[in-house]
mmCIF file of C-alpha atoms in Angstrom:
data_model
loop_
_atom_site.group_PDB
_atom_site.id
_atom_site.type_symbol
_atom_site.label_atom_id
_atom_site.label_comp_id
_atom_site.label_asym_id
_atom_site.label_seq_id
_atom_site.Cartn_x
_atom_site.Cartn_y
_atom_site.Cartn_z
ATOM 1 C CA ASP A 247 -30.406 2.959 76.748
ATOM 2 C CA PHE A 248 -30.058 4.825 80.020
ATOM 3 C CA GLN A 249 -27.375 2.478 81.326
ATOM 4 C CA ASN A 250 -25.304 2.998 78.172
ATOM 5 C CA TRP A 251 -25.716 6.743 78.430
ATOM 6 C CA PHE A 252 -24.958 6.775 82.159
ATOM 7 C CA GLN A 253 -21.740 4.863 81.571
ATOM 8 C CA ARG A 254 -20.802 7.439 78.917
ATOM 9 C CA TYR A 255 -21.639 10.250 81.329
ATOM 10 C CA GLN A 256 -19.555 8.724 84.134
ATOM 11 C CA THR A 257 -16.612 8.369 81.772
ATOM 12 C CA ALA A 258 -17.011 12.026 80.791
ATOM 13 C CA ALA A 259 -17.310 13.150 84.417
ATOM 14 C CA ASN A 260 -14.086 11.314 85.274
ATOM 15 C CA ALA A 261 -12.164 12.546 82.239
ATOM 16 C CA LEU A 262 -8.877 14.264 82.987
ATOM 17 C CA ASN A 263 -8.900 16.305 79.782
ATOM 18 C CA ASN A 264 -11.791 18.283 78.265
ATOM 19 C CA ARG A 265 -14.163 17.187 81.024
ATOM 20 C CA GLU A 266 -16.683 20.000 80.459
ATOM 21 C CA GLU A 267 -16.892 19.299 76.733
ATOM 22 C CA ALA A 268 -17.273 15.559 77.332
ATOM 23 C CA ILE A 269 -20.061 16.139 79.864
ATOM 24 C CA ALA A 270 -21.807 18.540 77.461
ATOM 25 C CA ALA A 271 -21.575 15.946 74.674
ATOM 26 C CA ALA A 272 -22.998 13.252 76.955
ATOM 27 C CA ALA A 273 -25.833 15.574 78.000
ATOM 28 C CA SER A 274 -26.613 16.359 74.361
ATOM 29 C CA ALA A 275 -26.807 12.653 73.581
ATOM 30 C CA ILE A 276 -29.531 12.012 76.164
ATOM 31 C CA GLU A 277 -31.558 15.173 75.566
ATOM 32 C CA VAL A 278 -33.364 13.963 72.436
ATOM 33 C CA ASP A 279 -36.957 12.815 71.867
ATOM 34 C CA LEU A 280 -37.936 13.806 75.384
ATOM 35 C CA ILE A 281 -41.476 14.014 76.695
ATOM 36 C CA LEU A 282 -42.141 17.165 78.668
ATOM 37 C CA ALA A 283 -44.025 16.499 81.864
ATOM 38 C CA GLY A 284 -45.060 19.157 84.305
ATOM 39 C CA LEU A 285 -47.097 19.575 87.404
ATOM 40 C CA THR A 286 -48.813 22.570 88.851
ATOM 41 C CA ALA A 287 -50.829 22.981 91.998
ATOM 42 C CA VAL A 288 -53.940 25.124 92.168
ATOM 43 C CA GLU A 289 -55.675 26.149 95.357
ATOM 44 C CA ASP A 290 -59.144 27.619 95.586
ATOM 45 C CA LYS A 291 -60.156 29.965 92.770
ATOM 46 C CA LEU A 292 -58.276 29.771 89.469
ATOM 47 C CA GLN A 293 -56.251 32.840 88.613
ATOM 48 C CA GLU A 294 -57.047 34.965 85.596
ATOM 49 C CA GLY A 295 -55.585 33.531 82.402
ATOM 50 C CA VAL A 296 -55.546 29.879 83.475
ATOM 51 C CA PRO A 297 -58.076 28.694 80.833
ATOM 52 C CA LYS A 298 -56.108 30.514 78.119
ATOM 53 C CA ALA A 299 -52.832 29.001 79.366
ATOM 54 C CA ILE A 300 -54.394 25.529 79.324
ATOM 55 C CA ALA A 301 -55.667 26.093 75.786
ATOM 56 C CA THR A 302 -52.164 27.137 74.719
ATOM 57 C CA LEU A 303 -50.652 24.015 76.273
ATOM 58 C CA ARG A 304 -53.257 21.842 74.534
ATOM 59 C CA CYS A 305 -52.479 23.489 71.185
ATOM 60 C CA ALA A 306 -48.843 22.528 71.773
ATOM 61 C CA GLY A 307 -49.962 18.902 72.117
ATOM 62 C CA ILE A 308 -49.516 18.687 75.878
ATOM 63 C CA LYS A 309 -51.933 16.321 77.618
ATOM 64 C CA ILE A 310 -53.823 17.814 80.555
ATOM 65 C CA TRP A 311 -54.749 15.825 83.667
ATOM 66 C CA LEU A 312 -56.753 17.275 86.517
ATOM 67 C CA LEU A 313 -56.021 15.513 89.795
ATOM 68 C CA THR A 314 -57.938 16.812 92.764
ATOM 69 C CA GLY A 315 -58.486 15.806 96.349
ATOM 70 C CA ASP A 316 -62.001 17.190 96.263
ATOM 71 C CA LYS A 317 -65.338 15.541 95.621
ATOM 72 C CA GLN A 318 -66.445 14.868 92.074
ATOM 73 C CA ALA A 319 -68.706 17.930 91.930
ATOM 74 C CA THR A 320 -65.809 20.180 92.930
ATOM 75 C CA ALA A 321 -63.492 18.452 90.476
ATOM 76 C CA LEU A 322 -65.951 18.989 87.639
ATOM 77 C CA SER A 323 -66.505 22.607 88.664
ATOM 78 C CA THR A 324 -62.751 23.206 88.651
ATOM 79 C CA ALA A 325 -62.425 21.448 85.303
ATOM 80 C CA GLN A 326 -65.182 23.645 83.896
ATOM 81 C CA ALA A 327 -63.544 26.812 85.253
ATOM 82 C CA ALA A 328 -60.288 25.717 83.627
ATOM 83 C CA SER A 329 -62.102 25.031 80.325
ATOM 84 C CA LEU A 330 -61.392 21.312 80.507
ATOM 85 C CA VAL A 331 -64.892 19.809 80.498
ATOM 86 C CA ASN A 332 -65.837 21.422 77.209
ATOM 87 C CA MET A 333 -63.380 19.100 75.490
ATOM 88 C CA PRO A 334 -64.954 16.262 73.492
ATOM 89 C CA GLN A 335 -62.698 13.566 74.951
ATOM 90 C CA THR A 336 -63.001 14.428 78.648
ATOM 91 C CA SER A 337 -63.798 11.439 80.848
ATOM 92 C CA THR A 338 -64.677 11.215 84.500
ATOM 93 C CA VAL A 339 -64.721 8.143 86.653
ATOM 94 C CA ASP A 340 -67.939 7.949 88.626
ATOM 95 C CA SER A 341 -68.540 4.804 90.596
ATOM 96 C CA ASN A 342 -69.242 3.707 94.131
ATOM 97 C CA SER A 343 -66.656 1.043 93.534
ATOM 98 C CA VAL A 344 -63.819 3.108 92.141
ATOM 99 C CA SER A 345 -61.496 0.153 91.763
ATOM 100 C CA GLN A 346 -64.033 -1.654 89.554
ATOM 101 C CA SER A 347 -64.474 1.434 87.420
ATOM 102 C CA ILE A 348 -60.736 1.952 87.068
ATOM 103 C CA ALA A 349 -60.141 -1.716 86.337
ATOM 104 C CA ALA A 350 -62.883 -1.666 83.702
ATOM 105 C CA THR A 351 -61.396 1.433 82.122
ATOM 106 C CA MET A 352 -57.871 0.052 82.160
ATOM 107 C CA THR A 353 -58.832 -3.338 80.733
ATOM 108 C CA THR A 354 -60.710 -1.779 77.824
ATOM 109 C CA TRP A 355 -57.616 0.165 76.828
ATOM 110 C CA ASP A 356 -55.113 -2.007 75.031
ATOM 111 C CA PHE A 357 -53.020 1.028 74.055
ATOM 112 C CA SER A 358 -52.825 -0.166 70.484
ATOM 113 C CA GLU A 359 -52.060 2.266 67.697
ATOM 114 C CA THR A 360 -55.721 3.217 67.419
ATOM 115 C CA THR A 361 -55.931 3.957 71.116
ATOM 116 C CA GLN A 362 -52.671 5.921 70.965
ATOM 117 C CA GLN A 363 -54.176 8.004 68.157
ATOM 118 C CA GLN A 364 -57.183 8.670 70.353
ATOM 119 C CA LEU A 365 -54.892 9.682 73.205
ATOM 120 C CA ASN A 366 -53.094 12.072 70.889
ATOM 121 C CA GLN A 367 -56.445 13.696 70.127
ATOM 122 C CA ARG A 368 -56.486 15.284 73.566
ATOM 123 C CA THR A 369 -58.030 12.574 75.727
ATOM 124 C CA HIS A 370 -58.510 13.835 79.266
ATOM 125 C CA MET A 371 -59.493 12.108 82.464
ATOM 126 C CA ILE A 372 -60.526 13.597 85.777
ATOM 127 C CA TYR A 373 -59.888 11.656 88.979
ATOM 128 C CA TYR A 374 -60.534 12.904 92.466
ATOM 129 C CA GLY A 375 -58.699 12.261 95.718
ATOM 130 C CA SER A 376 -60.280 9.076 97.063
ATOM 131 C CA GLN A 377 -59.895 7.446 93.656
ATOM 132 C CA LEU A 378 -56.186 8.266 93.521
ATOM 133 C CA ILE A 379 -55.659 6.847 96.991
ATOM 134 C CA GLU A 380 -57.498 3.647 96.100
ATOM 135 C CA MET A 381 -55.611 3.331 92.826
ATOM 136 C CA ASN A 382 -52.312 3.692 94.650
ATOM 137 C CA GLN A 383 -53.283 1.151 97.313
ATOM 138 C CA ARG A 384 -54.360 -1.494 94.823
ATOM 139 C CA LEU A 385 -50.974 -2.954 93.965
ATOM 140 C CA GLY A 386 -49.605 0.208 92.436
ATOM 141 C CA ALA A 387 -52.412 0.449 89.887
ATOM 142 C CA PHE A 388 -51.789 4.169 89.382
ATOM 143 C CA GLN A 389 -48.099 3.625 88.695
ATOM 144 C CA LEU A 390 -48.928 0.726 86.386
ATOM 145 C CA PHE A 391 -51.591 2.819 84.655
ATOM 146 C CA LEU A 392 -49.157 5.664 84.009
ATOM 147 C CA SER A 393 -46.340 3.436 82.781
ATOM 148 C CA ASP A 394 -48.632 1.472 80.448
ATOM 149 C CA SER A 395 -50.439 4.507 79.105
ATOM 150 C CA LYS A 396 -47.424 6.170 77.448
ATOM 151 C CA TRP A 397 -48.989 9.534 78.257
ATOM 152 C CA GLY A 398 -46.883 12.618 78.508
#
């Protein structure tokens, strides 16, 4: 799909007549059924209004991930301050062998329709720094996990 669109865009960008309109039409063709993804960084104490903002995002159907470089206790404390751990589908990975825990989690998820429905019901996971590093080092497990999960 992207290659077809990109070819259309290149044709529009090289058009001698009505270039702006052709580019706008090409842009409109690709900007449908998009998944909004965002990232924010938080340092130290959460600012006032963060839990309410997170609740608003959740009501809009946006999935929330907390990625932290801290220890698990700090990650959970931050998640609690941000009103994330009160959610019924919040999961944490707690294991001396993080790779085994992640592998076990990933292999139990087949991302079937049922699992996708569960994901759409605000499933949340909390990983902390050393886990993310290990996931990334183990043959791109984090990248594979994200691409297979179909999470927004």
